[in-house]
Coordinates of C-alpha atoms in Angstrom, one line a residue:
M974 CA 94.1 -20.4 40.5
S975 CA 90.6 -19.0 40.3
D976 CA 88.0 -20.3 37.9
H977 CA 87.9 -17.7 35.1
N978 CA 84.6 -19.0 33.7
T979 CA 82.8 -17.8 36.8
P980 CA 81.6 -14.2 37.1
A981 CA 83.5 -13.8 40.4
P982 CA 83.8 -10.3 42.0
I983 CA 86.3 -7.9 40.5
T984 CA 88.4 -5.3 42.3
I985 CA 89.8 -2.4 40.5
F986 CA 92.8 -0.9 42.3
T987 CA 93.5 2.7 41.4
A988 CA 96.9 4.4 42.0
K989 CA 98.8 7.6 41.5
K990 CA 100.8 5.6 39.0
V991 CA 101.1 2.0 38.0
I992 CA 104.5 0.9 36.6
T993 CA 103.7 -2.2 34.7
M994 CA 107.1 -3.4 33.2
N995 CA 105.0 -4.3 30.2
P996 CA 106.8 -2.6 27.3
A997 CA 103.6 -2.3 25.3
R998 CA 102.0 -0.3 28.1
P999 CA 104.6 0.9 30.6
T1000 CA 102.3 2.8 32.9
A1001 CA 98.6 2.7 33.9
E1002 CA 96.3 4.3 36.5
A1003 CA 94.3 1.3 37.4
V1004 CA 94.5 -2.5 37.6
A1005 CA 91.5 -4.8 37.5
V1006 CA 91.8 -8.1 39.5
R1007 CA 89.6 -11.1 39.7
G1008 CA 90.5 -13.7 42.2
D1009 CA 94.4 -13.9 42.2
R1010 CA 94.8 -12.8 38.5
I1011 CA 95.0 -9.5 36.6
V1012 CA 92.2 -8.8 34.2
G1013 CA 94.0 -5.8 32.8
A1014 CA 95.9 -2.5 33.5
G1015 CA 95.1 0.9 32.0
S1016 CA 92.8 3.8 32.7
L1017 CA 89.9 3.4 35.1
D1018 CA 87.5 3.8 32.2
E1019 CA 89.2 1.1 30.2
M1020 CA 89.0 -1.2 33.2
K1021 CA 85.3 -0.6 33.6
S1022 CA 84.7 -1.3 30.0
W1023 CA 86.0 -4.9 30.2
G1024 CA 83.2 -7.4 29.5
E1025 CA 84.5 -9.4 32.5
V1026 CA 84.0 -6.4 34.6
Q1027 CA 80.5 -5.4 33.3
S1028 CA 79.2 -8.9 34.1
A1029 CA 80.6 -9.0 37.7
E1030 CA 80.2 -7.4 41.0
V1031 CA 82.8 -4.6 41.0
T1032 CA 84.6 -2.8 43.8
I1033 CA 86.7 0.3 43.1
D1034 CA 89.5 0.2 45.7
E1035 CA 91.0 3.6 46.1
Q1036 CA 93.3 2.9 49.1
F1037 CA 96.3 3.3 46.9
K1038 CA 95.2 6.4 45.1
D1039 CA 98.3 8.3 46.5
K1040 CA 100.7 5.3 46.0
V1041 CA 102.7 3.9 43.2
L1042 CA 102.2 0.3 42.2
T1043 CA 105.0 -1.8 40.7
P1044 CA 105.2 -5.5 40.0
G1045 CA 105.9 -7.2 43.3
F1046 CA 109.7 -7.4 43.9
I1047 CA 111.2 -10.8 43.4
E1048 CA 114.2 -11.7 45.6
A1049 CA 116.0 -14.4 43.7
H1050 CA 118.7 -15.0 46.3
S1051 CA 118.0 -14.9 50.0
H1052 CA 117.7 -17.5 52.8
V1053 CA 115.1 -18.6 55.3
M1054 CA 117.7 -18.1 58.0
A1055 CA 116.9 -14.4 57.5
G1056 CA 113.8 -15.1 59.5
G1057 CA 115.4 -17.4 62.0
L1058 CA 118.4 -15.4 63.0
W1059 CA 116.2 -12.7 64.6
M1060 CA 115.6 -15.2 67.3
L1061 CA 119.2 -14.7 68.3
P1062 CA 121.1 -11.6 69.5
Y1063 CA 122.5 -9.4 66.7
V1064 CA 126.1 -8.1 66.9
G1065 CA 126.5 -6.6 63.5
F1066 CA 128.0 -3.3 62.4
F1067 CA 125.0 -1.7 60.7
D1068 CA 121.6 -0.9 62.2
R1069 CA 119.1 -3.5 61.1
K1070 CA 115.3 -3.9 61.2
G1071 CA 113.8 -7.3 62.2
A1072 CA 110.7 -8.9 60.7
D1073 CA 108.6 -7.0 63.2
G1074 CA 110.1 -3.7 62.0
A1075 CA 111.9 -3.1 65.3
L1076 CA 115.4 -1.5 65.0
W1077 CA 118.5 -3.4 66.2
K1078 CA 121.4 -1.0 66.8
G1079 CA 124.8 -1.8 65.2
L1080 CA 128.0 -2.2 67.2
K1081 CA 130.8 0.0 65.8
S1082 CA 133.9 -1.6 67.4
L1083 CA 135.3 -4.9 68.7
D1084 CA 135.0 -3.5 72.2
E1085 CA 131.3 -2.8 71.7
V1086 CA 130.8 -6.4 70.5
I1087 CA 132.6 -7.8 73.5
D1088 CA 130.6 -5.6 75.9
K1089 CA 127.3 -6.7 74.3
L1090 CA 128.3 -10.4 74.6
R1091 CA 129.2 -9.8 78.2
E1092 CA 125.7 -8.4 78.8
L1093 CA 124.2 -11.5 77.2
D1094 CA 126.5 -13.8 79.3
A1095 CA 125.5 -12.1 82.5
S1096 CA 121.8 -12.5 81.6
M1097 CA 122.0 -16.3 81.2
E1098 CA 121.2 -18.4 84.3
D1099 CA 122.8 -21.6 83.2
P1100 CA 126.6 -21.1 83.2
N1101 CA 127.1 -23.9 80.7
E1102 CA 124.4 -22.8 78.2
L1103 CA 125.7 -22.0 74.7
L1104 CA 125.8 -18.3 73.8
L1105 CA 124.9 -17.8 70.2
A1106 CA 125.0 -14.5 68.4
W1107 CA 125.1 -13.4 64.7
G1108 CA 126.0 -10.6 62.3
L1109 CA 129.6 -10.1 63.2
D1110 CA 131.9 -8.7 60.4
P1111 CA 135.3 -7.8 61.8
I1112 CA 136.5 -6.4 58.5
Y1113 CA 134.9 -3.1 59.6
F1114 CA 137.1 -2.9 62.7
E1115 CA 140.3 -1.6 60.9
G1116 CA 141.2 -5.0 59.7
D1117 CA 141.2 -6.7 63.2
R1118 CA 139.9 -10.2 63.3
M1119 CA 137.7 -11.4 66.2
L1120 CA 139.4 -14.5 67.6
A1121 CA 139.0 -16.9 70.5
K1122 CA 141.2 -14.7 72.7
H1123 CA 138.6 -11.9 72.3
L1124 CA 135.7 -14.1 73.2
D1125 CA 137.6 -15.5 76.1
Q1126 CA 137.3 -12.0 77.6
V1127 CA 133.5 -12.7 77.7
S1128 CA 133.8 -16.2 79.3
E1129 CA 136.5 -18.8 79.7
T1130 CA 133.9 -21.5 80.6
R1131 CA 130.7 -20.9 78.6
P1132 CA 130.9 -22.1 75.0
I1133 CA 130.4 -19.1 72.6
F1134 CA 129.6 -19.3 68.9
V1135 CA 129.4 -16.0 66.9
Y1136 CA 128.2 -16.4 63.3
H1137 CA 129.6 -13.8 60.8
A1138 CA 127.4 -11.7 58.6
S1139 CA 128.6 -13.4 55.5
G1140 CA 127.4 -16.8 56.7
H1141 CA 130.8 -18.2 55.7
L1142 CA 132.6 -17.9 58.9
A1143 CA 132.2 -18.1 62.7
T1144 CA 134.3 -17.2 65.7
V1145 CA 134.3 -19.4 68.8
N1146 CA 136.0 -19.2 72.1
T1147 CA 138.6 -21.5 73.7
A1148 CA 135.9 -23.2 75.8
L1149 CA 134.1 -24.3 72.6
L1150 CA 137.3 -25.3 70.8
N1151 CA 138.1 -27.5 73.7
K1152 CA 134.6 -29.0 74.1
A1153 CA 134.4 -29.7 70.3
E1154 CA 138.0 -31.0 70.4
I1155 CA 139.1 -28.8 67.5
T1156 CA 142.9 -29.0 67.3
A1157 CA 145.7 -28.0 65.0
D1158 CA 145.9 -31.7 63.9
D1159 CA 142.4 -31.6 62.3
P1160 CA 142.8 -31.9 58.5
T1161 CA 139.6 -29.9 57.8
P1162 CA 140.3 -26.8 55.7
G1163 CA 139.4 -23.5 57.2
I1164 CA 141.0 -23.7 60.7
P1165 CA 143.6 -21.0 60.8
L1166 CA 146.3 -21.2 63.5
D1167 CA 147.8 -18.5 65.7
A1168 CA 151.4 -17.8 66.3
D1169 CA 151.7 -20.7 68.8
G1170 CA 150.3 -23.1 66.2
K1171 CA 146.9 -23.5 67.8
P1172 CA 143.4 -22.8 66.3
D1173 CA 142.8 -19.1 66.6
G1174 CA 139.0 -19.5 67.0
E1175 CA 138.0 -18.6 63.5
L1176 CA 136.1 -21.3 61.6
Q1177 CA 136.0 -20.7 57.9
E1178 CA 133.3 -22.2 55.7
P1179 CA 130.7 -24.9 56.5
A1180 CA 133.0 -27.9 56.9
A1181 CA 135.0 -26.1 59.6
M1182 CA 131.9 -24.6 61.3
R1183 CA 130.3 -28.1 61.5
L1184 CA 133.2 -29.1 63.8
A1185 CA 131.6 -26.9 66.5
G1186 CA 129.1 -29.8 66.9
D1187 CA 126.1 -28.9 69.0
A1188 CA 126.7 -25.2 68.6
F1189 CA 126.4 -25.4 64.8
D1190 CA 123.5 -27.7 65.0
K1191 CA 121.6 -25.4 67.3
L1192 CA 122.3 -22.5 64.9
T1193 CA 120.9 -24.4 61.9
E1194 CA 117.9 -25.8 63.9
V1195 CA 116.7 -22.2 64.2
F1196 CA 116.4 -21.9 60.4
R1197 CA 114.1 -24.9 60.1
T1198 CA 111.3 -23.7 62.4
P1199 CA 107.9 -22.4 61.2
D1200 CA 108.7 -19.1 63.0
S1201 CA 111.7 -18.7 60.8
M1202 CA 109.6 -19.3 57.7
W1203 CA 107.0 -16.7 58.8
N1204 CA 109.5 -14.1 59.9
Y1205 CA 111.2 -14.5 56.5
A1206 CA 108.0 -13.7 54.6
K1207 CA 107.0 -10.9 56.9
E1208 CA 110.4 -9.2 56.4
A1209 CA 110.0 -9.6 52.6
R1210 CA 106.5 -8.1 52.7
N1211 CA 107.8 -5.1 54.7
A1212 CA 110.2 -4.6 51.8
G1213 CA 107.7 -4.9 49.0
A1214 CA 108.7 -8.5 47.9
T1215 CA 106.0 -10.9 46.8
L1216 CA 108.3 -13.8 46.0
I1217 CA 111.5 -14.8 47.9
T1218 CA 113.9 -17.5 47.1
D1219 CA 115.4 -19.7 49.8
L1220 CA 118.6 -20.5 48.0
G1221 CA 119.9 -23.7 49.5
T1222 CA 119.3 -23.4 53.2
S1223 CA 116.4 -25.8 53.4
Q1224 CA 116.9 -29.6 53.8
L1225 CA 114.5 -30.6 51.0
A1226 CA 115.7 -34.2 51.3
D1227 CA 113.8 -34.2 54.7
P1228 CA 110.0 -34.7 54.1
E1229 CA 109.3 -33.0 57.4
Q1230 CA 111.0 -29.8 56.3
V1231 CA 109.1 -29.9 53.0
Q1232 CA 105.8 -30.3 54.9
R1233 CA 106.7 -27.3 57.1
W1234 CA 107.2 -25.2 54.0
R1235 CA 103.8 -26.4 52.6
D1236 CA 102.1 -25.6 55.9
A1237 CA 103.5 -22.1 56.0
A1238 CA 103.4 -21.0 52.3
D1239 CA 100.0 -22.3 51.5
D1240 CA 98.4 -20.7 54.5
P1241 CA 96.2 -17.8 53.2
E1242 CA 97.8 -15.4 55.7
Y1243 CA 101.4 -16.2 54.6
P1244 CA 102.3 -12.9 52.9
C1245 CA 104.7 -14.1 50.2
R1246 CA 105.4 -16.7 47.5
V1247 CA 108.5 -18.8 48.0
M1248 CA 110.9 -20.6 45.7
V1249 CA 112.8 -23.2 47.7
A1250 CA 116.0 -24.6 46.2
L1251 CA 117.8 -27.9 46.7
S1252 CA 121.4 -27.7 47.8
T1253 CA 124.3 -30.0 47.6
M1254 CA 125.4 -28.6 51.0
M1255 CA 122.1 -29.4 52.7
G1256 CA 121.5 -32.8 51.1
G1257 CA 123.0 -35.1 53.7
L1258 CA 124.7 -38.1 52.1
Q1259 CA 122.7 -38.0 48.9
S1260 CA 124.6 -38.1 45.6
P1261 CA 123.9 -35.3 43.0
A1262 CA 121.9 -37.9 41.1
D1263 CA 119.8 -38.8 44.2
L1264 CA 119.3 -35.1 45.0
A1265 CA 118.2 -34.5 41.4
Q1266 CA 115.6 -37.2 41.7
I1267 CA 114.3 -35.5 44.9
G1268 CA 114.0 -32.3 43.0
V1269 CA 112.1 -33.9 40.1
D1270 CA 109.8 -35.7 42.6
L1271 CA 109.0 -32.3 44.2
L1272 CA 107.9 -30.6 41.0
P1273 CA 104.3 -31.9 40.9
S1274 CA 103.7 -30.8 44.5
A1275 CA 104.3 -27.1 43.7
S1276 CA 101.5 -24.7 44.4
E1277 CA 100.8 -21.1 43.5
K1278 CA 102.7 -20.0 46.6
L1279 CA 105.4 -22.7 46.9
K1280 CA 107.8 -23.4 44.0
F1281 CA 110.5 -25.9 43.3
G1282 CA 112.8 -26.7 40.3
M1283 CA 116.2 -25.3 41.1
V1284 CA 119.3 -26.4 42.8
K1285 CA 122.2 -24.5 44.4
I1286 CA 125.8 -25.5 44.4
V1287 CA 128.5 -23.6 46.2
L1288 CA 132.0 -23.3 44.7
D1289 CA 133.8 -20.8 46.8
G1290 CA 133.6 -18.6 49.9
S1291 CA 133.3 -15.0 50.8
I1292 CA 135.4 -12.1 49.4
Q1293 CA 135.3 -10.1 52.7
G1294 CA 136.1 -13.3 54.5
F1295 CA 139.1 -13.8 52.2
T1296 CA 137.8 -17.3 51.3
A1297 CA 136.5 -16.6 47.7
R1298 CA 138.5 -18.0 44.8
I1299 CA 140.0 -15.2 42.8
T1300 CA 142.3 -15.4 39.8
W1301 CA 145.9 -14.1 40.1
P1302 CA 147.0 -11.7 41.6
H1303 CA 144.5 -12.8 44.2
Y1304 CA 143.9 -10.7 47.3
Y1305 CA 145.1 -7.1 47.6
N1306 CA 145.8 -6.8 51.3
A1307 CA 145.1 -10.2 52.9
P1308 CA 145.4 -10.7 56.6
P1309 CA 148.6 -12.1 58.1
G1310 CA 148.9 -15.9 57.6
H1311 CA 146.5 -15.9 54.7
P1312 CA 147.3 -18.7 52.2
G1313 CA 147.1 -16.4 49.2
N1314 CA 143.7 -17.5 47.8
G1315 CA 140.4 -18.7 49.1
L1316 CA 138.9 -22.1 49.6
W1317 CA 137.2 -24.4 47.1
L1318 CA 134.0 -25.7 48.6
L1319 CA 133.6 -28.2 45.8
P1320 CA 136.6 -29.8 44.0
P1321 CA 136.8 -27.9 40.7
E1322 CA 137.3 -31.2 38.8
Q1323 CA 133.9 -32.5 40.0
V1324 CA 131.8 -29.5 39.1
A1325 CA 131.0 -30.6 35.6
S1326 CA 129.7 -34.0 36.7
I1327 CA 127.6 -32.4 39.5
V1328 CA 126.1 -29.9 37.1
E1329 CA 125.4 -32.7 34.6
A1330 CA 123.3 -34.7 37.1
F1331 CA 121.0 -31.7 37.7
H1332 CA 121.0 -30.5 34.1
V1333 CA 119.9 -33.9 32.6
A1334 CA 117.1 -34.0 35.2
G1335 CA 115.7 -30.7 33.9
L1336 CA 116.6 -28.6 36.9
T1337 CA 118.1 -25.1 36.8
V1338 CA 121.6 -24.9 38.5
H1339 CA 122.5 -21.8 40.5
A1340 CA 126.1 -21.7 41.5
H1341 CA 127.6 -19.5 44.2
C1342 CA 130.6 -17.9 42.6
N1343 CA 131.9 -14.8 44.4
G1344 CA 135.3 -15.0 42.8
D1345 CA 136.1 -14.9 39.1
E1346 CA 138.1 -18.2 39.4
A1347 CA 135.0 -19.9 40.7
A1348 CA 132.8 -18.3 37.9
E1349 CA 135.3 -19.6 35.3
V1350 CA 135.0 -23.2 36.7
F1351 CA 131.2 -23.0 36.6
I1352 CA 130.9 -21.4 33.2
S1353 CA 133.3 -24.1 31.8
A1354 CA 131.3 -26.8 33.4
V1355 CA 128.0 -25.6 31.9
E1356 CA 129.7 -25.3 28.5
E1357 CA 131.0 -28.9 28.8
V1358 CA 127.6 -30.2 29.9
L1359 CA 125.8 -28.4 27.1
E1360 CA 128.1 -30.0 24.5
K1361 CA 127.1 -33.4 25.8
H1362 CA 123.4 -32.7 26.6
P1363 CA 122.1 -29.7 24.5
R1364 CA 119.1 -28.2 26.3
F1365 CA 117.2 -25.2 25.2
D1366 CA 116.4 -22.5 27.8
H1367 CA 118.2 -24.0 30.8
R1368 CA 118.9 -20.6 32.5
H1369 CA 121.8 -21.9 34.7
T1370 CA 122.9 -18.9 36.8
V1371 CA 126.1 -17.5 38.3
Q1372 CA 125.0 -16.4 41.8
H1373 CA 126.7 -13.3 43.4
S1374 CA 128.8 -12.9 40.2
Q1375 CA 130.9 -10.4 41.9
L1376 CA 134.1 -10.5 40.0
T1377 CA 132.8 -11.9 36.8
T1378 CA 134.7 -10.4 33.9
K1379 CA 133.6 -9.0 30.5
A1380 CA 135.0 -12.1 28.8
Q1381 CA 133.1 -14.3 31.1
Y1382 CA 129.8 -12.4 30.6
Q1383 CA 130.3 -12.8 26.8
R1384 CA 130.6 -16.6 27.2
M1385 CA 127.6 -16.6 29.5
A1386 CA 125.5 -14.8 26.9
A1387 CA 126.6 -17.3 24.3
L1388 CA 125.6 -20.2 26.5
G1389 CA 122.3 -18.8 27.6
M1390 CA 123.3 -18.3 31.2
C1391 CA 122.0 -15.8 33.7
A1392 CA 123.6 -13.8 36.5
N1393 CA 122.3 -12.8 39.9
I1394 CA 124.5 -9.9 41.0
F1395 CA 125.1 -8.9 44.6
S1396 CA 124.9 -5.2 44.1
N1397 CA 124.6 -4.4 47.8
H1398 CA 128.4 -5.1 48.2
M1399 CA 128.9 -1.6 46.8
F1400 CA 127.6 0.0 50.0
Y1401 CA 128.2 -2.6 52.7
W1402 CA 131.8 -3.6 51.7
G1403 CA 132.8 -1.3 48.9
D1404 CA 135.4 0.6 50.9
Q1405 CA 136.9 -2.6 52.2
H1406 CA 137.0 -4.2 48.8
R1407 CA 138.9 -1.2 47.4
D1408 CA 141.3 -0.9 50.3
L1409 CA 141.7 -4.5 51.5
T1410 CA 140.2 -7.4 49.6
V1411 CA 140.6 -6.9 45.8
G1412 CA 142.1 -3.4 45.4
P1413 CA 140.8 -0.3 43.5
E1414 CA 140.8 -1.7 39.9
R1415 CA 138.9 -4.8 40.6
A1416 CA 136.6 -3.1 43.1
E1417 CA 135.5 -0.6 40.5
G1418 CA 134.5 -3.5 38.2
M1419 CA 132.8 -5.6 40.9
D1420 CA 129.1 -6.5 40.6
A1421 CA 129.2 -5.3 37.0
C1422 CA 125.6 -4.8 36.1
A1423 CA 126.4 -2.5 33.2
T1424 CA 128.7 -5.0 31.7
A1425 CA 126.1 -7.8 32.0
L1426 CA 123.6 -5.5 30.3
R1427 CA 125.9 -4.5 27.5
E1428 CA 126.9 -8.2 26.9
G1429 CA 123.3 -9.3 26.7
V1430 CA 123.2 -11.5 29.9
S1431 CA 119.8 -11.6 31.6
F1432 CA 120.4 -10.6 35.2
S1433 CA 118.8 -9.9 38.6
I1434 CA 120.2 -8.2 41.7
H1435 CA 119.9 -9.5 45.2
C1436 CA 120.3 -8.8 48.9
D1437 CA 121.3 -12.3 50.1
A1438 CA 119.4 -11.7 53.3
P1439 CA 120.4 -12.1 56.1
V1440 CA 123.9 -11.2 54.8
T1441 CA 122.5 -7.7 54.0
P1442 CA 118.9 -6.5 54.8
M1443 CA 116.0 -7.6 52.7
G1444 CA 114.8 -5.0 50.3
H1445 CA 115.0 -4.3 46.6
L1446 CA 114.8 -0.5 46.9
R1447 CA 118.3 -0.9 48.5
T1448 CA 119.6 -3.3 45.9
M1449 CA 118.3 -0.9 43.2
W1450 CA 119.9 2.1 44.9
C1451 CA 123.2 0.3 45.1
A1452 CA 123.2 -0.7 41.4
V1453 CA 122.2 2.7 40.3
N1454 CA 124.5 4.8 42.5
R1455 CA 127.3 2.5 43.5
L1456 CA 128.0 4.5 46.6
T1457 CA 130.1 3.1 49.4
A1458 CA 129.3 3.5 53.1
T1459 CA 131.7 6.5 53.2
G1460 CA 129.8 8.1 50.3
K1461 CA 132.4 7.4 47.5
T1462 CA 131.4 6.3 44.0
L1463 CA 132.9 2.9 43.2
G1464 CA 132.8 2.1 39.5
E1465 CA 131.1 5.0 37.7
H1466 CA 131.0 3.1 34.5
E1467 CA 129.1 0.1 36.0
K1468 CA 126.1 2.2 37.1
I1469 CA 122.8 1.3 35.5
S1470 CA 119.6 3.2 35.2
A1471 CA 116.7 3.0 37.6
E1472 CA 114.7 1.4 34.8
A1473 CA 117.3 -1.3 34.3
A1474 CA 117.5 -1.9 38.1
L1475 CA 113.7 -2.2 38.4
H1476 CA 113.7 -4.7 35.5
A1477 CA 116.3 -6.7 37.3
V1478 CA 114.2 -7.0 40.5
T1479 CA 111.0 -7.8 38.6
L1480 CA 111.1 -9.4 35.1
G1481 CA 114.8 -10.2 35.3
A1482 CA 114.4 -12.2 38.5
A1483 CA 111.2 -13.8 37.2
W1484 CA 113.0 -15.0 34.1
Q1485 CA 115.8 -16.4 36.1
L1486 CA 113.4 -18.4 38.2
K1487 CA 111.4 -19.5 35.1
L1488 CA 108.3 -17.8 36.5
D1489 CA 108.1 -14.9 34.0
H1490 CA 104.9 -16.3 32.5
D1491 CA 103.2 -15.6 35.9
I1492 CA 105.0 -12.8 37.7
G1493 CA 107.4 -9.9 37.1
S1494 CA 105.0 -7.5 35.3
I1495 CA 101.5 -6.1 35.7
E1496 CA 99.6 -7.3 32.7
A1497 CA 96.5 -9.3 31.8
G1498 CA 96.5 -12.9 32.9
K1499 CA 99.4 -12.7 35.4
L1500 CA 99.2 -13.1 39.1
A1501 CA 98.1 -9.9 40.9
D1502 CA 101.3 -9.3 42.8
F1503 CA 102.3 -5.7 43.5
A1504 CA 104.7 -3.7 45.6
V1505 CA 102.9 -0.6 47.0
L1506 CA 105.3 2.3 47.3
D1507 CA 105.1 5.9 48.5
D1508 CA 106.9 7.3 45.4
D1509 CA 108.1 6.4 42.0
P1510 CA 111.6 4.8 41.9
L1511 CA 111.9 5.8 38.2
T1512 CA 111.4 9.6 38.7
V1513 CA 112.9 10.4 42.2
D1514 CA 116.5 11.5 42.5
P1515 CA 118.5 8.3 42.1
V1516 CA 120.1 8.8 45.5
A1517 CA 116.6 8.9 47.0
I1518 CA 115.4 5.5 45.7
D1519 CA 116.3 3.9 49.0
D1520 CA 114.3 6.5 51.0
I1521 CA 111.0 5.5 49.3
G1522 CA 108.5 4.2 51.9
V1523 CA 106.9 0.8 51.4
W1524 CA 103.2 0.5 52.3
G1525 CA 103.4 -3.2 51.8
T1526 CA 102.3 -5.6 49.0
V1527 CA 99.3 -7.0 47.2
L1528 CA 99.7 -10.8 46.8
G1529 CA 97.2 -12.5 44.5
G1530 CA 94.9 -9.6 44.8
V1531 CA 95.0 -9.5 48.6
P1532 CA 96.6 -6.4 50.3
F1533 CA 99.3 -7.1 52.9
P1534 CA 100.3 -3.9 54.8
A1535 CA 103.8 -3.8 56.2
E1536 CA 104.2 -4.3 59.9
S1537 CA 105.3 -1.4 62.0
P1538 CA 107.3 -1.9 65.2
A1539 CA 105.3 -2.3 68.3

């Protein structure tokens, strides 16, 4: 933080409009910044009249005079793997842009995926080298699953590991099944069998994916590199985000990984702030109490650009992967051989004791709960823990919160819990949720931002990058319009206003991360973090929110223009 007793230079940024998210002064035309902090926001004359300004060297910066400034977007649920996966071939359905702004074309059928993998196989000199790819989501292919028999068409000898878009599943070929000695006798959950009683090549959830051995290790190694951390921040900057949350994909029990984060985030050129969460899934053999102590020990080493203080637990899987835990009547049209419900990634009877360990340490617990059965277990666990250990302002959060019911939101409000809602599902899987996973009634009530708002639950919305692309203009668009990929409205009565959506990705997210004292709005004393947009998301046609261009960001008073493809 800058020394506010020194008459340091002041920059006054002017703009076509400044949306402050400060209810006392919702809009402005100029923002005065000294060092990394905001002196004030208002008219240009008001900014010039500050005593702080009159006693300092002043620069009027008009580069944003035709732009709209909002508080920097805060992505409260994404993963550093979003930067690392771009080092691997992409085989997803939708077109995507990488951290450098370059476009990767989507593959629209199972045959196109196989053809792409054949091209990659032919380009590899070592016949035994692992072929890794990512982004697959076979639910788009008319319900067909990609199995080992499909990947065997690419190679019967080279091991192949294809990571699904959800991050909860992978498909491997027979060569990899054999190399890793994955058989029908393995007791690990998440190894579906084919008609002959053999593993079909799909590995569901982390425990099963880890059986792939070196293949899974090489995939996760990519996430831990400095390049991954830098690409992650660059992609965020391109989307207008000034703080991103790596929710549980960093091994914070590893001092070397923590040091890599420090080296990256505290570099003046690193274009984003980062909140890095502990995770029970990435903690090795540590108990929850040991992990909680690691989290407490990290708190004093936080900086202006690197934050700690939260932990992620994962209760269930993916709705589109049919591994989320959903209350009866469970799945609408599950694939053949499906057991009827999803997988528990933590034993439900242990959740309260796990939450307790982190709660008493003063950490905020964020729980992955795609299904409403998972949400029920977590909400009940928080209620049990609070009865034993009352704690004001804990902000424990249901992450994804996709099928959370009105009754559950009412309980969350009473308990002081938050929700981080995966609004992007409306577009990316809305049609599939309506027709395959949960059916029309539940699909219309999914990702229920309006219900959370009505019931008084503080919430944010998120992209879960790399599951869907980084970018809060898209998450806002999804929450406001609730349009599927085929253009159908899914849940008219769960739409929210653009104002509510912008609050969710600024102050709502800042509150959830316990950073609202420093970020989330443009007002005196806060960090000078802005998203720089080509138009006003509050006044454009709601269906055009996602079309607004992003110039880049201002982070701590320093402009960071978005990167265009080479």
